[in-house]
Amino acid sequence: MTNSIAKIRKTNPIVLNVSNSVTQQHVADAINFIGASPIMFDDEREASELINISSALVINLGTTNRSSIQKSILSGQAANQKHIPVIVDPVAIAASTIRTEHFDQLIKKVKINVLRGNIAEVAAIAGVDWQNKGIDAGDGQGDRLAIAKKAANQLKALVVVSGQEDIVTDGADSYLISNGNQQLATNVGSGDMLDGIIAAALGTEQSLESCVLGTAILAIAGEIAAERFPHQPYSFFNQVFDVLGLMDDSQYMRYLKIKKIPAQDL
Amino acid sequence: MTNSIAKIRKTNPIVLNVSNSVTQQHVADAINFIGASPIMFDDEREASELINISSALVINLGTTNRSSIQKSILSGQAANQKHIPVIVDPVAIAASTIRTEHFDQLIKKVKINVLRGNIAEVAAIAGVDWQNKGIDAGDGQGDRLAIAKKAANQLKALVVVSGQEDIVTDGADSYLISNGNQQLATNVGSGDMLDGIIAAALGTEQSLESCVLGTAILAIAGEIAAERFPHQPYSFFNQVFDVLGLMDDSQYMRYLKIKKIPAQDL
Amino acid sequence: MTNSIAKIRKTNPIVLNVSNSVTQQHVADAINFIGASPIMFDDEREASELINISSALVINLGTTNRSSIQKSILSGQAANQKHIPVIVDPVAIAASTIRTEHFDQLIKKVKINVLRGNIAEVAAIAGVDWQNKGIDAGDGQGDRLAIAKKAANQLKALVVVSGQEDIVTDGADSYLISNGNQQLATNVGSGDMLDGIIAAALGTEQSLESCVLGTAILAIAGEIAAERFPHQPYSFFNQVFDVLGLMDDSQYMRYLKIKKIPAQDL
């Protein structure tokens, strides 16, 4: 892997965010602590200028509204023109017509580089029936990896599916990351933070491996935080931020539990 | 009491929020840690679809604006139709004409099930003169319980008045909860969090007792957090979230300090 | 100095905020813990009524949008009429035409009492070439004090420039505050919190010395928090809030490292 935490910290890429208003502070913190710089914006007229100083764009549909649709499309198109990566998080996409339409409109007008969601969200996009209950991933059955690859091939994008085991795939090669701690899922905003950390890694270098790096960073941070706070969910979460701020590549490599599944193996 | 923390955690109701933008993360965390799932939304067009997957609705007037009035009314009406409880927090209602008008418009078009505020806010609604200074409850004199009951009878709603002693009333029977810690009042967002926790309890079972349960949960969490952090207001608040995440019914019952005041006693 | 932490806590001024949506909770907490009361609002129609109950106004351009321009101007004009101080934070002003225009429109219609920014932002306003990269202060060369004084004289306002050494100037007399800890800069929102704390001090008493007081309070809080958490950036930040909540004037005076530079010295 040519990308690394040291490289993110040295490059200090700016990550621009069409953000979920609920979790903005946590997302900005996560981007910041891993060595990138966050900008959240709220006026579509500054989208292209802000893209000019940014190295990655995150579009989060969590608190989508009339104005965020415009912001998403304009900043996404500007990002496409500048060839900087666009990470989309389809929060609770199946929960409302507006969210589904917003996503459909977006992928018609903007080339998405990374889709990051839970299995219910990614399944909804891949057209696979999967129980979807609001913001939480459902418990239905199905082949998670197959769904991730299907979405990747449909969107011609990298796909990251968060869960007990995280999946990162380009539709052919895939990685399974088995780091993490379940307390990450019980804190609101960890998925949105993951988007930001992946964007920080991609803003440093565009590759499937950068998605793996970003995904594993947060999972490992969760694992380390849980060593100190196995049972206190909020102290755990505070600790995650400290760990993100201090993590280096040697710690990362010591913890990394990853399995590559080449295209032909499926 | 038939409702319980165990029942909330098992039912895992979705609580939909027209939220105060300042405190959204804390409110989502509180709802989450007590065992429910929060959704915050920002587009009135998805109100009715989101109500369809929700078990309770919280309308917070804290950062009211043109679009939040529409969102409040549409989601409130959808909640009424589905018979799911509507909890309204009239933050600083007397501080501006817009807030007063927003509330008046809301109660004309939406049946409110629970009103939750401090004594200054509830007094303003009940038409009782009470010193009102922005977000903080004033120090005026008056019979807090009588004001709460007056508001309950006017609105035909349950009323929760937060304070050193919390009041929960349906206009006839009332409960006084004397748990809590004054550091709760010195943290921004504890009232909004209380709305969410009450909604989680009501989303599990609609009753006066669920309002008591939700109200006492946060008060007890404050009491327990203060045992560890009697003098550090922010460490205290972080601790409140840990306690919410870990609280069970036996701990709740051990701490509960409650007094029932039957209708005829007043 | 006639103003003091004790005076802020006793006066309990209300600080009204046109806020940066990302950091609202942290800003409200900081205002609150130092003994003032925060109000964030989101509807320009209530600007003048809210000013009527407030003692200071903070206008933050961090997440500027169409509606925030209106809110800024209307609340700023109301503040001018009531002679309450207006503190403006030109977040990333050079990053987009909209931000620059918003600021230019604002200073045409509103008398600004305090400008608070990093050196890149203040230099952009003073018309001095300085490397500006998004939200972070650049590393360019130049005389920081001279830039601050130039901006102060142009705007006829007090200017606070945050940095390793904070500058407070009225364009003639200046103060250098060398308290602080670099972990403040690595947390998103510390600048916005500083705006709020300065506003709390100014809401108690309008003077250059109140700007010094507000600026030094946060710097000292950072210094004290770093004694306990020298290397954990988020624990450090949590600690800052505790320290703010507990700080008194004797602790403040013990830590204060300040140097006055009279007008004639430059």
PDB file of C-alpha atoms in Angstrom, chain B residues 9-145:
ATOM      1  CA  ARG B   9     -34.609  -1.346  24.627  1.00  0.00           C
ATOM      2  CA  LYS B  10     -36.536  -4.350  23.333  1.00  0.00           C
ATOM      3  CA  THR B  11     -39.057  -2.344  21.281  1.00  0.00           C
ATOM      4  CA  ASN B  12     -36.403  -0.001  19.875  1.00  0.00           C
ATOM      5  CA  PRO B  13     -38.911   2.629  18.706  1.00  0.00           C
ATOM      6  CA  ILE B  14     -37.916   5.167  16.074  1.00  0.00           C
ATOM      7  CA  VAL B  15     -38.223   8.755  17.316  1.00  0.00           C
ATOM      8  CA  LEU B  16     -38.609  11.348  14.548  1.00  0.00           C
ATOM      9  CA  ASN B  17     -37.379  14.868  15.292  1.00  0.00           C
ATOM     10  CA  VAL B  18     -38.066  18.375  14.053  1.00  0.00           C
ATOM     11  CA  SER B  19     -34.979  19.348  15.931  1.00  0.00           C
ATOM     12  CA  ASN B  20     -33.186  22.246  17.516  1.00  0.00           C
ATOM     13  CA  SER B  21     -30.156  22.461  15.251  1.00  0.00           C
ATOM     14  CA  VAL B  22     -27.860  23.371  18.145  1.00  0.00           C
ATOM     15  CA  THR B  23     -28.337  20.214  20.182  1.00  0.00           C
ATOM     16  CA  GLN B  24     -29.122  17.608  17.523  1.00  0.00           C
ATOM     17  CA  GLN B  25     -26.138  15.382  18.226  1.00  0.00           C
ATOM     18  CA  HIS B  26     -26.799  15.253  21.970  1.00  0.00           C
ATOM     19  CA  VAL B  27     -30.491  14.543  21.398  1.00  0.00           C
ATOM     20  CA  ALA B  28     -29.753  11.771  18.910  1.00  0.00           C
ATOM     21  CA  ASP B  29     -27.241  10.292  21.370  1.00  0.00           C
ATOM     22  CA  ALA B  30     -29.696  10.378  24.252  1.00  0.00           C
ATOM     23  CA  ILE B  31     -32.455   8.709  22.221  1.00  0.00           C
ATOM     24  CA  ASN B  32     -29.966   6.142  21.024  1.00  0.00           C
ATOM     25  CA  PHE B  33     -28.404   5.293  24.383  1.00  0.00           C
ATOM     26  CA  ILE B  34     -31.761   4.640  26.041  1.00  0.00           C
ATOM     27  CA  GLY B  35     -32.535   2.069  23.353  1.00  0.00           C
ATOM     28  CA  ALA B  36     -34.555   3.915  20.714  1.00  0.00           C
ATOM     29  CA  SER B  37     -33.432   5.111  17.253  1.00  0.00           C
ATOM     30  CA  PRO B  38     -33.398   8.792  16.280  1.00  0.00           C
ATOM     31  CA  ILE B  39     -34.192  10.286  12.878  1.00  0.00           C
ATOM     32  CA  MET B  40     -33.723  14.009  12.332  1.00  0.00           C
ATOM     33  CA  PHE B  41     -35.119  15.360   9.058  1.00  0.00           C
ATOM     34  CA  ASP B  42     -35.030  18.619   7.169  1.00  0.00           C
ATOM     35  CA  ASP B  43     -37.449  18.394   4.248  1.00  0.00           C
ATOM     36  CA  GLU B  44     -41.170  18.687   4.927  1.00  0.00           C
ATOM     37  CA  ARG B  45     -41.927  16.543   1.864  1.00  0.00           C
ATOM     38  CA  GLU B  46     -40.675  13.420   3.622  1.00  0.00           C
ATOM     39  CA  ALA B  47     -42.571  14.084   6.861  1.00  0.00           C
ATOM     40  CA  SER B  48     -45.406  11.635   6.309  1.00  0.00           C
ATOM     41  CA  GLU B  49     -43.226   8.817   5.005  1.00  0.00           C
ATOM     42  CA  LEU B  50     -40.873   9.140   7.959  1.00  0.00           C
ATOM     43  CA  ILE B  51     -43.831   9.174  10.359  1.00  0.00           C
ATOM     44  CA  ASN B  52     -44.871   5.852   8.825  1.00  0.00           C
ATOM     45  CA  ILE B  53     -41.756   4.163  10.208  1.00  0.00           C
ATOM     46  CA  SER B  54     -41.709   6.108  13.494  1.00  0.00           C
ATOM     47  CA  SER B  55     -43.301   5.561  16.900  1.00  0.00           C
ATOM     48  CA  ALA B  56     -43.077   9.098  18.286  1.00  0.00           C
ATOM     49  CA  LEU B  57     -42.508  12.637  17.047  1.00  0.00           C
ATOM     50  CA  VAL B  58     -40.642  15.438  18.811  1.00  0.00           C
ATOM     51  CA  ILE B  59     -41.183  19.020  17.662  1.00  0.00           C
ATOM     52  CA  ASN B  60     -38.633  21.433  19.119  1.00  0.00           C
ATOM     53  CA  LEU B  61     -39.123  25.159  18.511  1.00  0.00           C
ATOM     54  CA  GLY B  62     -35.563  26.058  19.603  1.00  0.00           C
ATOM     55  CA  THR B  63     -34.291  27.117  16.209  1.00  0.00           C
ATOM     56  CA  THR B  64     -37.628  27.671  14.536  1.00  0.00           C
ATOM     57  CA  ASN B  65     -37.577  29.111  11.017  1.00  0.00           C
ATOM     58  CA  ARG B  66     -39.826  29.421   7.982  1.00  0.00           C
ATOM     59  CA  SER B  67     -39.330  25.842   6.872  1.00  0.00           C
ATOM     60  CA  SER B  68     -39.580  24.312  10.339  1.00  0.00           C
ATOM     61  CA  ILE B  69     -43.124  25.626  10.743  1.00  0.00           C
ATOM     62  CA  GLN B  70     -44.211  23.622   7.705  1.00  0.00           C
ATOM     63  CA  LYS B  71     -42.277  20.564   8.861  1.00  0.00           C
ATOM     64  CA  SER B  72     -43.864  20.754  12.302  1.00  0.00           C
ATOM     65  CA  ILE B  73     -47.391  20.965  10.999  1.00  0.00           C
ATOM     66  CA  LEU B  74     -47.069  18.293   8.313  1.00  0.00           C
ATOM     67  CA  SER B  75     -45.276  15.786  10.517  1.00  0.00           C
ATOM     68  CA  GLY B  76     -47.598  16.576  13.417  1.00  0.00           C
ATOM     69  CA  GLN B  77     -50.694  15.963  11.313  1.00  0.00           C
ATOM     70  CA  ALA B  78     -49.258  12.729   9.968  1.00  0.00           C
ATOM     71  CA  ALA B  79     -48.473  11.645  13.538  1.00  0.00           C
ATOM     72  CA  ASN B  80     -52.046  12.447  14.614  1.00  0.00           C
ATOM     73  CA  GLN B  81     -53.430  10.323  11.795  1.00  0.00           C
ATOM     74  CA  LYS B  82     -51.228   7.382  12.750  1.00  0.00           C
ATOM     75  CA  HIS B  83     -52.007   7.937  16.459  1.00  0.00           C
ATOM     76  CA  ILE B  84     -48.369   8.227  17.406  1.00  0.00           C
ATOM     77  CA  PRO B  85     -47.521  10.637  20.216  1.00  0.00           C
ATOM     78  CA  VAL B  86     -46.468  14.233  19.496  1.00  0.00           C
ATOM     79  CA  ILE B  87     -44.113  15.850  22.034  1.00  0.00           C
ATOM     80  CA  VAL B  88     -43.649  19.619  21.736  1.00  0.00           C
ATOM     81  CA  ASP B  89     -40.887  21.695  23.342  1.00  0.00           C
ATOM     82  CA  PRO B  90     -41.746  25.418  23.181  1.00  0.00           C
ATOM     83  CA  VAL B  91     -38.155  26.662  23.635  1.00  0.00           C
ATOM     84  CA  ALA B  92     -38.074  30.337  24.675  1.00  0.00           C
ATOM     85  CA  ILE B  93     -41.643  30.694  23.396  1.00  0.00           C
ATOM     86  CA  ALA B  94     -42.102  34.150  24.878  1.00  0.00           C
ATOM     87  CA  ALA B  95     -38.841  35.481  23.430  1.00  0.00           C
ATOM     88  CA  SER B  96     -40.257  36.335  19.999  1.00  0.00           C
ATOM     89  CA  THR B  97     -43.528  36.837  18.165  1.00  0.00           C
ATOM     90  CA  ILE B  98     -42.489  34.200  15.618  1.00  0.00           C
ATOM     91  CA  ARG B  99     -42.076  31.539  18.309  1.00  0.00           C
ATOM     92  CA  THR B 100     -45.429  32.381  19.868  1.00  0.00           C
ATOM     93  CA  GLU B 101     -47.122  32.374  16.461  1.00  0.00           C
ATOM     94  CA  HIS B 102     -45.447  29.123  15.450  1.00  0.00           C
ATOM     95  CA  PHE B 103     -46.741  27.468  18.606  1.00  0.00           C
ATOM     96  CA  ASP B 104     -50.244  28.917  18.212  1.00  0.00           C
ATOM     97  CA  GLN B 105     -50.403  27.774  14.591  1.00  0.00           C
ATOM     98  CA  LEU B 106     -49.185  24.340  15.596  1.00  0.00           C
ATOM     99  CA  ILE B 107     -51.781  23.720  18.294  1.00  0.00           C
ATOM    100  CA  LYS B 108     -54.538  24.842  15.943  1.00  0.00           C
ATOM    101  CA  LYS B 109     -53.589  22.231  13.372  1.00  0.00           C
ATOM    102  CA  VAL B 110     -51.978  19.469  15.416  1.00  0.00           C
ATOM    103  CA  LYS B 111     -53.156  17.608  18.496  1.00  0.00           C
ATOM    104  CA  ILE B 112     -50.282  17.757  20.968  1.00  0.00           C
ATOM    105  CA  ASN B 113     -49.900  14.804  23.309  1.00  0.00           C
ATOM    106  CA  VAL B 114     -47.101  16.095  25.510  1.00  0.00           C
ATOM    107  CA  LEU B 115     -45.847  19.594  26.251  1.00  0.00           C
ATOM    108  CA  ARG B 116     -42.357  19.680  27.792  1.00  0.00           C
ATOM    109  CA  GLY B 117     -40.766  22.899  28.946  1.00  0.00           C
ATOM    110  CA  ASN B 118     -39.402  24.850  31.868  1.00  0.00           C
ATOM    111  CA  ILE B 119     -41.800  26.714  34.120  1.00  0.00           C
ATOM    112  CA  ALA B 120     -41.377  30.045  32.298  1.00  0.00           C
ATOM    113  CA  GLU B 121     -42.287  28.448  28.967  1.00  0.00           C
ATOM    114  CA  VAL B 122     -45.245  26.497  30.329  1.00  0.00           C
ATOM    115  CA  ALA B 123     -46.487  29.559  32.214  1.00  0.00           C
ATOM    116  CA  ALA B 124     -46.374  31.622  29.014  1.00  0.00           C
ATOM    117  CA  ILE B 125     -48.569  29.008  27.339  1.00  0.00           C
ATOM    118  CA  ALA B 126     -50.947  28.799  30.290  1.00  0.00           C
ATOM    119  CA  GLY B 127     -51.255  32.578  30.245  1.00  0.00           C
ATOM    120  CA  VAL B 128     -49.723  32.960  33.684  1.00  0.00           C
ATOM    121  CA  ASP B 129     -47.349  35.868  34.243  1.00  0.00           C
ATOM    122  CA  TRP B 130     -43.894  34.519  34.892  1.00  0.00           C
ATOM    123  CA  GLN B 131     -40.527  36.147  34.346  1.00  0.00           C
ATOM    124  CA  ASN B 132     -39.141  34.844  31.060  1.00  0.00           C
ATOM    125  CA  LYS B 133     -35.563  35.552  30.082  1.00  0.00           C
ATOM    126  CA  GLY B 134     -34.577  33.741  26.889  1.00  0.00           C
ATOM    127  CA  ILE B 135     -33.760  30.076  27.300  1.00  0.00           C
ATOM    128  CA  ASP B 136     -33.488  30.071  31.043  1.00  0.00           C
ATOM    129  CA  ALA B 137     -36.344  29.636  33.442  1.00  0.00           C
ATOM    130  CA  GLY B 138     -36.975  32.770  35.459  1.00  0.00           C
ATOM    131  CA  ASP B 139     -37.033  33.004  39.216  1.00  0.00           C
ATOM    132  CA  GLY B 140     -40.532  34.423  39.657  1.00  0.00           C
ATOM    133  CA  GLN B 141     -42.995  33.162  42.252  1.00  0.00           C
ATOM    134  CA  GLY B 142     -46.074  31.048  41.671  1.00  0.00           C
ATOM    135  CA  ASP B 143     -47.456  27.603  42.051  1.00  0.00           C
ATOM    136  CA  ARG B 144     -45.583  25.479  39.541  1.00  0.00           C
ATOM    137  CA  LEU B 145     -47.919  22.523  39.832  1.00  0.00           C
TER     138      LEU B 145
END
